[in-house]
Amino acid sequence: MNTCKVSFYFLLFCVLLQSFFSISMANKIDSTLFLINEEWISNFISEKSLLEAHEYGIEMLEIDTLKLKKATKEIFVSNIPFADTKVGFYFYDCFTMESCTIDGNRCNSVQMKIEISFMKEEIERIVCYELSKKN
Amino acid sequence: MSIKNIEMILFLIQSFLIKPNSSSLEISGLISLGDVQEESKLYLELLSFTKDNVNLEIYEDDSLFYKEQISFQDFPFEIALPAIEDINQTKKIHLNMKYSEANQVATQFTFDLFPISKDIAIISNLKEGRYTSQTPSFIHLYAFGTQVNLQYEYETFISLGKNDYQFFQSRYFDFSLFEFKIESKKEIHLTNCKVRFLTQFLNSDLFFQEGYTYIDVPLIALKKNHYRLENDFRFYIDRRDGNIYETQNLWCEEELMPFFFPLSVGFHQMIPFEIILEEIGQSKMTIFLQNQVELGNDLRENCFYINKKEKMEGIEYEYV
């Protein structure tokens, strides 16, 4: 009878611990995703393109893709180190809506697919940040 | 016309009225004052001389330092005067020229020899800031027989920039806006200066760099002793981390860039800077031109990023 009780309490403890970790991890993931916002993306406008934009207009603005990839990877690794995170990037030109791998298009906007797997949970988020002119 | 020039003209008129003796010696000279433990130089030039030889004697605080018989063919010539050992020391130099034949005094004069002060001055009015050295750099002399005129010449630094530095459309720091000239008896050769920004910039890893940013900037001579800073295109942007380097490496863009403020510098932020010009001219003065620059308008204020609700389908992601 006692063994049954201990087993029950142990099971309950495990469930509570798991849900605690899940909630805590979910909070951590949310807070990390919250860091990746419009303002954060605008920090990755390449300095060279910014200088060009002063001469030829804001159509010349471009995201420093390597820097953004590196920083995004780092932000997930440092905030949720126990989770397995994969981030996919699609850079495109918001003026032509075409991929910037095509000649003549600039990498000024980005759509990211963030896949986080932790224990048995899998979270997938798609975020898209597009450059827009002020009227 | 300056008071010095009027004095010189009056002196010349006076010299002329005192009937020029057939045996009068007329010389002009320049004494370049040196630093501590550095020789000063006396340069003498003959303007008119009717006799063959003179005995030149130079006394340093009443003790004979130099004695030589010279003829008119020896002019112009230069003599090194004794070095001063201490910054507070002065030496009285007496120069005596006697005709060899009659032992008659051709000219004589006394002057104080002291080291240059090597001033350090701060100028914050860049539009019309001036600084004149505390001690003279040269002593100009004119002797007509026993009539001697000594003039102490100072060097003056004049800033010809402006007082408001705002860059509205650009993050480039325009070095060519800074101009200055030096009023000096001699031609001054300057090749470069240092520009220091008294702000610690964030680097690409969002850590503050250590210390302040120093840049060696070449100078362009516009006229004699009139200079301007050159816009310096010798920086490369690293493709990997966006850092700016002075030497090209594998990851740098091929294009050379001028110095510009990193994106971490916010708009309407005042960035103090100073231009350091060291050991200028004979007086070896060091000038700090201090002011501040403001980035006036962010191009990014005209555009922004939006979080787009409709996501694109069927696209190919690159994974990291």
Tab-separated table of C-alpha atoms in Angstrom:
chain	number	residue	atom	x	y	z
A	1	MET	CA	0.000	0.000	0.000
A	2	ASN	CA	2.840	2.294	0.996
A	3	THR	CA	4.756	1.461	-2.177
A	4	CYS	CA	1.665	2.369	-4.158
A	5	LYS	CA	1.455	5.696	-2.376
A	6	VAL	CA	5.120	6.488	-2.955
A	7	SER	CA	4.774	5.549	-6.605
A	8	PHE	CA	1.735	7.751	-6.946
A	9	TYR	CA	3.480	10.729	-5.332
A	10	PHE	CA	6.586	10.150	-7.426
A	11	LEU	CA	4.486	10.054	-10.583
A	12	LEU	CA	2.664	13.200	-9.529
A	13	PHE	CA	5.990	14.892	-8.810
A	14	CYS	CA	7.312	13.872	-12.238
A	15	VAL	CA	4.217	15.202	-13.968
A	16	LEU	CA	4.436	18.479	-12.050
A	17	LEU	CA	8.160	18.756	-12.789
A	18	GLN	CA	7.602	18.125	-16.457
A	19	SER	CA	4.779	20.653	-16.667
A	20	PHE	CA	6.929	23.137	-14.727
A	21	PHE	CA	9.760	22.648	-17.237
A	22	SER	CA	7.336	22.825	-20.132
A	23	ILE	CA	5.779	26.071	-18.885
A	24	SER	CA	9.179	27.515	-18.086
A	25	MET	CA	10.525	26.471	-21.487
A	26	ALA	CA	7.440	27.791	-23.256
A	27	ASN	CA	7.967	31.109	-21.485
A	28	LYS	CA	11.612	31.123	-22.467
A	29	ILE	CA	10.793	30.376	-26.093
A	30	ASP	CA	8.143	33.086	-26.129
A	31	SER	CA	10.467	35.629	-24.583
A	32	THR	CA	13.189	34.698	-27.074
A	33	LEU	CA	10.798	34.995	-29.979
A	34	PHE	CA	9.676	38.305	-28.555
A	35	LEU	CA	13.249	39.581	-28.892
A	36	ILE	CA	13.138	39.026	-32.623
A	37	ASN	CA	11.028	41.949	-33.656
A	38	GLU	CA	10.899	44.805	-36.171
A	39	GLU	CA	13.372	46.915	-34.278
A	40	TRP	CA	15.816	44.055	-33.946
A	41	ILE	CA	15.731	43.346	-37.681
A	42	SER	CA	16.363	47.003	-38.488
A	43	ASN	CA	19.657	46.747	-36.610
A	44	PHE	CA	20.891	44.432	-39.324
A	45	ILE	CA	20.615	46.865	-42.198
A	46	SER	CA	24.075	46.672	-43.714
A	47	GLU	CA	26.223	49.728	-43.197
A	48	LYS	CA	27.369	49.693	-46.794
A	49	SER	CA	23.804	49.681	-48.125
A	50	LEU	CA	22.889	52.465	-45.733
A	51	LEU	CA	25.656	54.592	-47.171
A	52	GLU	CA	24.476	53.761	-50.698
A	53	ALA	CA	20.913	54.583	-49.696
A	54	HIS	CA	21.989	58.088	-48.743
A	55	GLU	CA	22.991	58.573	-52.352
A	56	TYR	CA	20.408	56.534	-54.292
A	57	GLY	CA	17.398	56.194	-51.995
A	58	ILE	CA	16.048	53.619	-49.586
A	59	GLU	CA	15.599	51.020	-52.366
A	60	MET	CA	19.302	50.366	-51.828
A	61	LEU	CA	18.810	49.236	-48.230
A	62	GLU	CA	19.738	45.676	-47.578
A	63	ILE	CA	19.894	43.293	-44.618
A	64	ASP	CA	23.320	41.996	-43.709
A	65	THR	CA	22.204	38.384	-44.143
A	66	LEU	CA	25.278	36.726	-42.658
A	67	LYS	CA	25.147	38.907	-39.592
A	68	LEU	CA	21.421	38.302	-39.084
A	69	LYS	CA	21.829	34.525	-39.441
A	70	LYS	CA	24.707	34.484	-36.972
A	71	ALA	CA	22.913	36.667	-34.417
A	72	THR	CA	19.635	34.719	-34.674
A	73	LYS	CA	21.426	31.430	-34.136
A	74	GLU	CA	23.278	32.901	-31.161
A	75	ILE	CA	20.146	34.310	-29.559
A	76	PHE	CA	18.501	30.854	-29.495
A	77	VAL	CA	21.627	29.004	-28.397
A	78	SER	CA	22.225	31.359	-25.481
A	79	ASN	CA	18.572	31.666	-24.338
A	80	ILE	CA	17.336	28.080	-24.802
A	81	PRO	CA	20.470	25.943	-24.893
A	82	PHE	CA	18.681	22.654	-24.155
A	83	ALA	CA	16.337	22.908	-27.092
A	84	ASP	CA	17.162	21.898	-30.614
A	85	THR	CA	16.517	24.950	-32.758
A	86	LYS	CA	16.521	25.216	-36.508
A	87	VAL	CA	16.017	28.551	-38.190
A	88	GLY	CA	15.259	28.828	-41.873
A	89	PHE	CA	15.657	32.109	-43.705
A	90	TYR	CA	14.115	33.357	-46.892
A	91	PHE	CA	15.392	36.765	-47.947
A	92	TYR	CA	13.475	38.664	-50.569
A	93	ASP	CA	12.995	42.062	-52.172
A	94	CYS	CA	9.787	43.693	-50.931
A	95	PHE	CA	9.604	45.888	-54.033
A	96	THR	CA	9.532	42.939	-56.467
A	97	MET	CA	8.460	40.221	-53.979
A	98	GLU	CA	11.121	37.960	-55.440
A	99	SER	CA	13.937	36.082	-53.772
A	100	CYS	CA	17.093	38.132	-53.513
A	101	THR	CA	19.082	35.237	-54.954
A	102	ILE	CA	17.682	36.384	-58.313
A	103	ASP	CA	19.911	39.064	-59.864
A	104	GLY	CA	18.686	42.619	-59.463
A	105	ASN	CA	16.728	41.941	-56.278
A	106	ARG	CA	17.978	43.123	-52.931
A	107	CYS	CA	17.743	41.305	-49.602
A	108	ASN	CA	15.682	43.907	-47.769
A	109	SER	CA	13.016	41.658	-46.186
A	110	VAL	CA	13.028	38.302	-44.511
A	111	GLN	CA	10.701	35.457	-43.655
A	112	MET	CA	11.975	33.124	-40.929
A	113	LYS	CA	10.789	29.669	-40.006
A	114	ILE	CA	11.779	28.799	-36.452
A	115	GLU	CA	11.528	25.150	-35.420
A	116	ILE	CA	12.207	24.369	-31.777
A	117	SER	CA	12.073	20.846	-30.413
A	118	PHE	CA	12.347	20.206	-26.684
A	119	MET	CA	11.669	16.845	-25.087
A	120	LYS	CA	8.586	15.698	-26.998
A	121	GLU	CA	7.316	19.140	-27.805
A	122	GLU	CA	7.802	20.804	-31.145
A	123	ILE	CA	7.096	24.446	-31.747
A	124	GLU	CA	7.056	26.020	-35.162
A	125	ARG	CA	6.747	29.747	-35.797
A	126	ILE	CA	6.882	31.683	-39.010
A	127	VAL	CA	7.654	35.380	-38.829
A	128	CYS	CA	8.007	37.803	-41.683
A	129	TYR	CA	9.562	41.246	-41.521
A	130	GLU	CA	9.175	43.475	-44.512
A	131	LEU	CA	10.699	46.840	-45.253
A	132	SER	CA	8.132	49.563	-45.697
A	133	LYS	CA	8.384	53.200	-46.695
A	134	LYS	CA	6.834	55.850	-44.499
A	135	ASN	CA	4.278	58.017	-46.239
B	1	MET	CA	50.194	98.198	-41.522
B	2	SER	CA	51.338	96.663	-38.268
B	3	ILE	CA	53.156	98.486	-35.476
B	4	LYS	CA	56.179	96.289	-36.136
B	5	ASN	CA	56.364	97.474	-39.745
B	6	ILE	CA	55.990	101.116	-38.705
B	7	GLU	CA	58.772	100.635	-36.182
B	8	MET	CA	60.983	99.125	-38.860
B	9	ILE	CA	60.287	101.984	-41.318
B	10	LEU	CA	61.044	104.580	-38.630
B	11	PHE	CA	64.214	102.731	-37.824
B	12	LEU	CA	65.274	102.691	-41.485
B	13	ILE	CA	64.539	106.430	-41.844
B	14	GLN	CA	66.520	107.082	-38.681
B	15	SER	CA	69.387	104.942	-39.951
B	16	PHE	CA	69.372	106.763	-43.260
B	17	LEU	CA	69.364	110.216	-41.636
B	18	ILE	CA	72.347	109.301	-39.489
B	19	LYS	CA	74.676	109.704	-42.493
B	20	PRO	CA	75.777	106.329	-43.715
B	21	ASN	CA	79.378	105.996	-42.839
B	22	SER	CA	81.544	104.670	-45.673
B	23	SER	CA	82.642	101.877	-43.395
B	24	SER	CA	79.154	100.951	-42.118
B	25	LEU	CA	78.198	97.348	-41.946
B	26	GLU	CA	74.598	96.483	-42.754
B	27	ILE	CA	73.385	93.033	-41.863
B	28	SER	CA	70.130	91.244	-41.267
B	29	GLY	CA	69.760	88.066	-39.360
B	30	LEU	CA	67.439	85.544	-37.880
B	31	ILE	CA	67.804	83.609	-34.653
B	32	SER	CA	65.753	80.410	-34.534
B	33	LEU	CA	65.201	79.526	-30.907
B	34	GLY	CA	65.503	75.862	-30.046
B	35	ASP	CA	64.044	73.462	-27.547
B	36	VAL	CA	65.704	72.530	-24.231
B	37	GLN	CA	69.076	70.852	-24.934
B	38	GLU	CA	68.761	71.860	-28.563
B	39	GLU	CA	70.970	74.433	-30.248
B	40	SER	CA	69.526	77.722	-31.392
B	41	LYS	CA	70.669	78.917	-34.789
B	42	LEU	CA	71.937	82.345	-35.740
B	43	TYR	CA	71.758	83.118	-39.418
B	44	LEU	CA	73.457	86.290	-40.675
B	45	GLU	CA	73.146	87.856	-44.080
B	46	LEU	CA	75.207	90.738	-45.410
B	47	LEU	CA	73.360	93.681	-46.905
B	48	SER	CA	76.297	96.054	-47.401
B	49	PHE	CA	79.893	95.974	-46.323
B	50	THR	CA	82.736	98.163	-47.490
B	51	LYS	CA	85.672	96.735	-45.660
B	52	ASP	CA	87.204	93.357	-46.031
B	53	ASN	CA	87.233	91.662	-42.670
B	54	VAL	CA	85.568	91.775	-39.303
B	55	ASN	CA	86.286	89.933	-36.097
B	56	LEU	CA	83.152	88.297	-34.846
B	57	GLU	CA	82.930	87.559	-31.148
B	58	ILE	CA	79.968	85.955	-29.435
B	59	TYR	CA	79.764	85.956	-25.640
B	60	GLU	CA	77.564	83.663	-23.631
B	61	ASP	CA	76.863	85.303	-20.255
B	62	ASP	CA	80.140	87.314	-20.494
B	63	SER	CA	82.314	84.347	-21.427
B	64	LEU	CA	83.645	84.133	-24.952
B	65	PHE	CA	81.879	81.407	-26.861
B	66	TYR	CA	82.832	82.021	-30.474
B	67	LYS	CA	85.613	84.029	-32.128
B	68	GLU	CA	86.346	84.120	-35.843
B	69	GLN	CA	87.675	86.513	-38.432
B	70	ILE	CA	85.225	86.702	-41.312
B	71	SER	CA	85.273	88.388	-44.671
B	72	PHE	CA	82.305	89.517	-46.763
B	73	GLN	CA	82.675	86.355	-48.852
B	74	ASP	CA	81.744	84.250	-45.847
B	75	PHE	CA	78.232	85.729	-45.721
B	76	PRO	CA	75.607	84.373	-45.385
B	77	PHE	CA	76.543	81.977	-42.644
B	78	GLU	CA	74.972	80.145	-39.755
B	79	ILE	CA	76.290	79.676	-36.228
B	80	ALA	CA	74.927	77.256	-33.663
B	81	LEU	CA	74.307	79.008	-30.375
B	82	PRO	CA	74.686	77.207	-27.044
B	83	ALA	CA	71.876	74.911	-25.977
B	84	ILE	CA	69.794	75.699	-22.902
B	85	GLU	CA	69.847	72.917	-20.344
B	86	ASP	CA	66.740	73.776	-18.362
B	87	ILE	CA	63.302	75.124	-19.304
B	88	ASN	CA	63.594	78.005	-16.805
B	89	GLN	CA	67.136	78.963	-17.816
B	90	THR	CA	67.977	81.985	-19.975
B	91	LYS	CA	71.318	83.013	-21.407
B	92	LYS	CA	72.444	86.466	-22.344
B	93	ILE	CA	74.150	86.432	-25.703
B	94	HIS	CA	76.291	89.357	-26.732
B	95	LEU	CA	77.448	89.648	-30.315
B	96	ASN	CA	80.289	91.969	-31.189
B	97	MET	CA	81.736	92.676	-34.628
B	98	LYS	CA	84.918	94.737	-34.885
B	99	TYR	CA	86.746	95.847	-37.991
B	100	SER	CA	90.031	93.967	-38.128
B	101	GLU	CA	92.112	96.945	-39.147
B	102	ALA	CA	91.070	99.726	-36.801
B	103	ASN	CA	89.672	97.582	-33.980
B	104	GLN	CA	86.579	99.768	-34.304
B	105	VAL	CA	83.163	98.356	-33.419
B	106	ALA	CA	81.188	97.599	-36.575
B	107	THR	CA	78.067	96.449	-34.738
B	108	GLN	CA	77.097	94.940	-31.418
B	109	PHE	CA	73.963	93.821	-29.739
B	110	THR	CA	72.705	91.677	-26.882
B	111	PHE	CA	69.736	89.407	-26.711
B	112	ASP	CA	68.283	86.832	-24.344
B	113	LEU	CA	68.328	83.244	-25.392
B	114	PHE	CA	65.652	81.023	-23.893
B	115	PRO	CA	64.069	77.767	-24.935
B	116	ILE	CA	60.797	77.627	-26.783
B	117	SER	CA	57.813	76.885	-24.542
B	118	LYS	CA	56.292	73.926	-26.501
B	119	ASP	CA	52.812	75.057	-25.522
B	120	ILE	CA	49.801	72.792	-25.361
B	121	ALA	CA	46.634	74.691	-26.217
B	122	ILE	CA	42.976	73.783	-26.541
B	123	ILE	CA	40.867	75.598	-29.100
B	124	SER	CA	37.140	75.052	-28.970
B	125	ASN	CA	36.156	77.895	-31.269
B	126	LEU	CA	36.942	76.192	-34.536
B	127	LYS	CA	35.664	79.038	-36.681
B	128	GLU	CA	38.176	81.664	-35.662
B	129	GLY	CA	40.150	80.234	-32.767
B	130	ARG	CA	43.679	81.597	-32.430
B	131	TYR	CA	46.618	80.668	-30.300
B	132	THR	CA	49.953	82.477	-30.173
B	133	SER	CA	52.952	80.742	-28.637
B	134	GLN	CA	53.948	81.995	-25.174
B	135	THR	CA	57.591	82.464	-26.108
B	136	PRO	CA	58.916	83.776	-29.424
B	137	SER	CA	60.214	81.319	-31.963
B	138	PHE	CA	62.495	83.683	-33.851
B	139	ILE	CA	64.384	86.880	-33.227
B	140	HIS	CA	64.709	88.960	-36.321
B	141	LEU	CA	67.585	91.461	-36.326
B	142	TYR	CA	68.592	94.300	-38.526
B	143	ALA	CA	71.846	96.147	-37.866
B	144	PHE	CA	73.055	99.244	-39.618
B	145	GLY	CA	76.363	100.094	-38.026
B	146	THR	CA	75.760	100.341	-34.317
B	147	GLN	CA	72.014	100.925	-34.834
B	148	VAL	CA	70.376	97.602	-34.098
B	149	ASN	CA	66.742	96.605	-34.186
B	150	LEU	CA	65.632	93.313	-32.649
B	151	GLN	CA	62.169	91.960	-33.238
B	152	TYR	CA	60.725	88.958	-31.480
B	153	GLU	CA	58.608	86.853	-33.805
B	154	TYR	CA	55.849	84.588	-32.506
B	155	GLU	CA	53.983	81.815	-34.241
B	156	THR	CA	50.197	81.901	-34.295
B	157	PHE	CA	47.855	79.035	-35.014
B	158	ILE	CA	44.508	79.997	-36.561
B	159	SER	CA	41.597	77.619	-36.954
B	160	LEU	CA	39.429	78.195	-40.046
B	161	GLY	CA	36.775	75.547	-39.562
B	162	LYS	CA	33.231	76.122	-38.370
B	163	ASN	CA	31.486	75.696	-35.060
B	164	ASP	CA	28.456	73.554	-35.890
B	165	TYR	CA	29.048	70.083	-37.174
B	166	GLN	CA	25.848	68.317	-38.104
B	167	PHE	CA	25.628	65.575	-40.667
B	168	PHE	CA	22.040	65.354	-41.808
B	169	GLN	CA	22.095	62.808	-44.569
B	170	SER	CA	25.225	60.911	-43.913
B	171	ARG	CA	27.209	59.027	-41.343
B	172	TYR	CA	30.455	60.008	-43.031
B	173	PHE	CA	32.667	62.193	-40.925
B	174	ASP	CA	33.794	64.862	-43.371
B	175	PHE	CA	37.395	65.603	-42.438
B	176	SER	CA	37.744	68.162	-45.218
B	177	LEU	CA	35.651	70.642	-43.194
B	178	PHE	CA	38.636	71.323	-40.945
B	179	GLU	CA	41.114	73.941	-42.009
B	180	PHE	CA	43.832	75.864	-40.238
B	181	LYS	CA	46.848	78.025	-40.926
B	182	ILE	CA	49.975	78.992	-39.047
B	183	GLU	CA	51.503	82.429	-39.114
B	184	SER	CA	55.203	81.820	-38.937
B	185	LYS	CA	58.470	83.171	-40.259
B	186	LYS	CA	59.305	79.766	-41.672
B	187	GLU	CA	57.510	77.355	-43.941
B	188	ILE	CA	55.995	74.631	-41.810
B	189	HIS	CA	55.675	71.121	-43.171
B	190	LEU	CA	52.920	69.017	-41.674
B	191	THR	CA	51.918	65.647	-43.032
B	192	ASN	CA	49.248	64.298	-40.728
B	193	CYS	CA	47.268	64.778	-37.556
B	194	LYS	CA	45.237	62.606	-35.213
B	195	VAL	CA	41.483	62.686	-34.858
B	196	ARG	CA	40.098	61.236	-31.659
B	197	PHE	CA	36.407	60.599	-30.959
B	198	LEU	CA	35.644	60.845	-27.257
B	199	THR	CA	32.900	58.244	-27.490
B	200	GLN	CA	33.143	54.527	-27.095
B	201	PHE	CA	31.356	52.979	-30.045
B	202	LEU	CA	29.570	49.679	-29.878
B	203	ASN	CA	31.186	47.148	-32.129
B	204	SER	CA	29.280	44.630	-34.213
B	205	ASP	CA	29.041	42.176	-31.309
B	206	LEU	CA	27.322	44.912	-29.301
B	207	PHE	CA	30.253	45.232	-26.898
B	208	PHE	CA	31.885	48.547	-26.249
B	209	GLN	CA	35.294	48.842	-27.801
B	210	GLU	CA	38.191	49.544	-25.480
B	211	GLY	CA	39.314	53.153	-25.356
B	212	TYR	CA	38.577	55.880	-27.831
B	213	THR	CA	38.868	55.757	-31.583
B	214	TYR	CA	42.013	57.369	-32.950
B	215	ILE	CA	42.446	57.967	-36.647
B	216	ASP	CA	45.588	59.231	-38.332
B	217	VAL	CA	44.443	61.663	-40.985
B	218	PRO	CA	46.691	63.070	-43.735
B	219	LEU	CA	46.849	66.827	-44.259
B	220	ILE	CA	46.642	68.645	-47.580
B	221	ALA	CA	48.652	71.863	-48.011
B	222	LEU	CA	46.394	74.481	-49.639
B	223	LYS	CA	48.912	77.326	-49.523
B	224	LYS	CA	52.076	78.014	-47.563
B	225	ASN	CA	51.349	77.071	-43.917
B	226	HIS	CA	47.660	76.616	-44.730
B	227	TYR	CA	46.294	73.107	-44.376
B	228	ARG	CA	43.113	71.108	-44.530
B	229	LEU	CA	42.390	67.554	-43.406
B	230	GLU	CA	41.962	65.019	-46.153
B	231	ASN	CA	38.963	62.739	-46.368
B	232	ASP	CA	40.527	59.449	-45.743
B	233	PHE	CA	39.397	56.518	-47.864
B	234	ARG	CA	41.268	53.636	-46.377
B	235	PHE	CA	38.725	51.614	-44.440
B	236	TYR	CA	37.225	48.298	-45.446
B	237	ILE	CA	33.991	46.730	-44.274
B	238	ASP	CA	34.173	43.133	-43.222
B	239	ARG	CA	31.467	41.151	-45.030
B	240	ARG	CA	31.213	38.710	-42.152
B	241	ASP	CA	30.758	40.887	-39.092
B	242	GLY	CA	30.343	44.384	-40.494
B	243	ASN	CA	33.391	45.684	-38.651
B	244	ILE	CA	35.521	48.337	-40.238
B	245	TYR	CA	39.174	47.562	-40.765
B	246	GLU	CA	42.099	49.587	-41.943
B	247	THR	CA	43.658	46.647	-43.733
B	248	GLN	CA	41.916	44.496	-46.228
B	249	ASN	CA	41.470	40.853	-45.405
B	250	LEU	CA	39.724	37.908	-47.012
B	251	TRP	CA	36.314	38.950	-45.704
B	252	CYS	CA	36.507	42.624	-46.526
B	253	GLU	CA	34.730	44.372	-49.330
B	254	GLU	CA	37.110	45.563	-52.006
B	255	GLU	CA	35.739	49.068	-51.966
B	256	LEU	CA	37.465	51.610	-49.763
B	257	MET	CA	35.263	53.618	-47.424
B	258	PRO	CA	35.829	56.803	-45.474
B	259	PHE	CA	35.379	56.846	-41.727
B	260	PHE	CA	31.750	56.825	-40.706
B	261	PHE	CA	29.897	56.395	-37.472
B	262	PRO	CA	28.663	52.878	-36.704
B	263	LEU	CA	24.926	52.271	-36.681
B	264	SER	CA	25.003	51.994	-32.909
B	265	VAL	CA	25.478	55.759	-32.768
B	266	GLY	CA	22.025	57.167	-32.350
B	267	PHE	CA	20.727	60.191	-34.172
B	268	HIS	CA	20.811	63.504	-32.339
B	269	GLN	CA	23.586	62.082	-30.174
B	270	MET	CA	26.451	64.497	-29.613
B	271	ILE	CA	29.855	62.972	-30.213
B	272	PRO	CA	32.764	65.009	-28.873
B	273	PHE	CA	35.930	64.837	-30.921
B	274	GLU	CA	39.333	66.435	-30.984
B	275	ILE	CA	41.865	66.990	-33.712
B	276	ILE	CA	45.378	66.757	-32.350
B	277	LEU	CA	48.175	68.575	-34.132
B	278	GLU	CA	51.538	67.891	-32.565
B	279	GLU	CA	54.805	69.830	-32.520
B	280	ILE	CA	53.807	72.520	-34.958
B	281	GLY	CA	56.497	74.784	-36.338
B	282	GLN	CA	59.543	76.160	-34.596
B	283	SER	CA	57.661	76.650	-31.319
B	284	LYS	CA	56.641	72.935	-31.350
B	285	MET	CA	53.202	73.747	-29.986
B	286	THR	CA	50.555	71.069	-29.667
B	287	ILE	CA	47.015	72.107	-30.512
B	288	PHE	CA	43.826	70.300	-29.566
B	289	LEU	CA	40.886	71.438	-31.702
B	290	GLN	CA	37.827	70.354	-29.766
B	291	ASN	CA	34.206	70.328	-30.759
B	292	GLN	CA	31.332	67.915	-31.178
B	293	VAL	CA	29.434	66.442	-34.045
B	294	GLU	CA	25.788	65.521	-34.252
B	295	LEU	CA	24.144	63.117	-36.635
B	296	GLY	CA	21.086	65.065	-37.654
B	297	ASN	CA	18.728	62.743	-39.450
B	298	ASP	CA	18.362	59.014	-39.718
B	299	LEU	CA	17.559	57.709	-43.144
B	300	ARG	CA	15.907	54.818	-41.366
B	301	GLU	CA	13.328	57.261	-40.038
B	302	ASN	CA	11.892	57.274	-43.582
B	303	CYS	CA	11.323	53.549	-43.571
B	304	PHE	CA	10.657	50.837	-41.047
B	305	TYR	CA	10.057	47.107	-40.744
B	306	ILE	CA	6.569	45.712	-40.409
B	307	ASN	CA	5.629	42.339	-39.037
B	308	LYS	CA	3.710	40.927	-41.981
B	309	LYS	CA	0.702	38.803	-41.098
B	310	GLU	CA	0.283	37.017	-44.443
B	311	LYS	CA	3.094	34.563	-44.832
B	312	MET	CA	4.444	33.406	-48.156
B	313	GLU	CA	3.872	29.803	-49.101
B	314	GLY	CA	5.998	27.434	-51.125
B	315	ILE	CA	9.274	29.171	-50.508
B	316	GLU	CA	12.619	27.538	-49.953
B	317	TYR	CA	14.344	28.336	-46.655
B	318	GLU	CA	18.069	28.346	-46.067
B	319	TYR	CA	18.753	26.700	-42.726
B	320	VAL	CA	21.548	27.552	-40.299
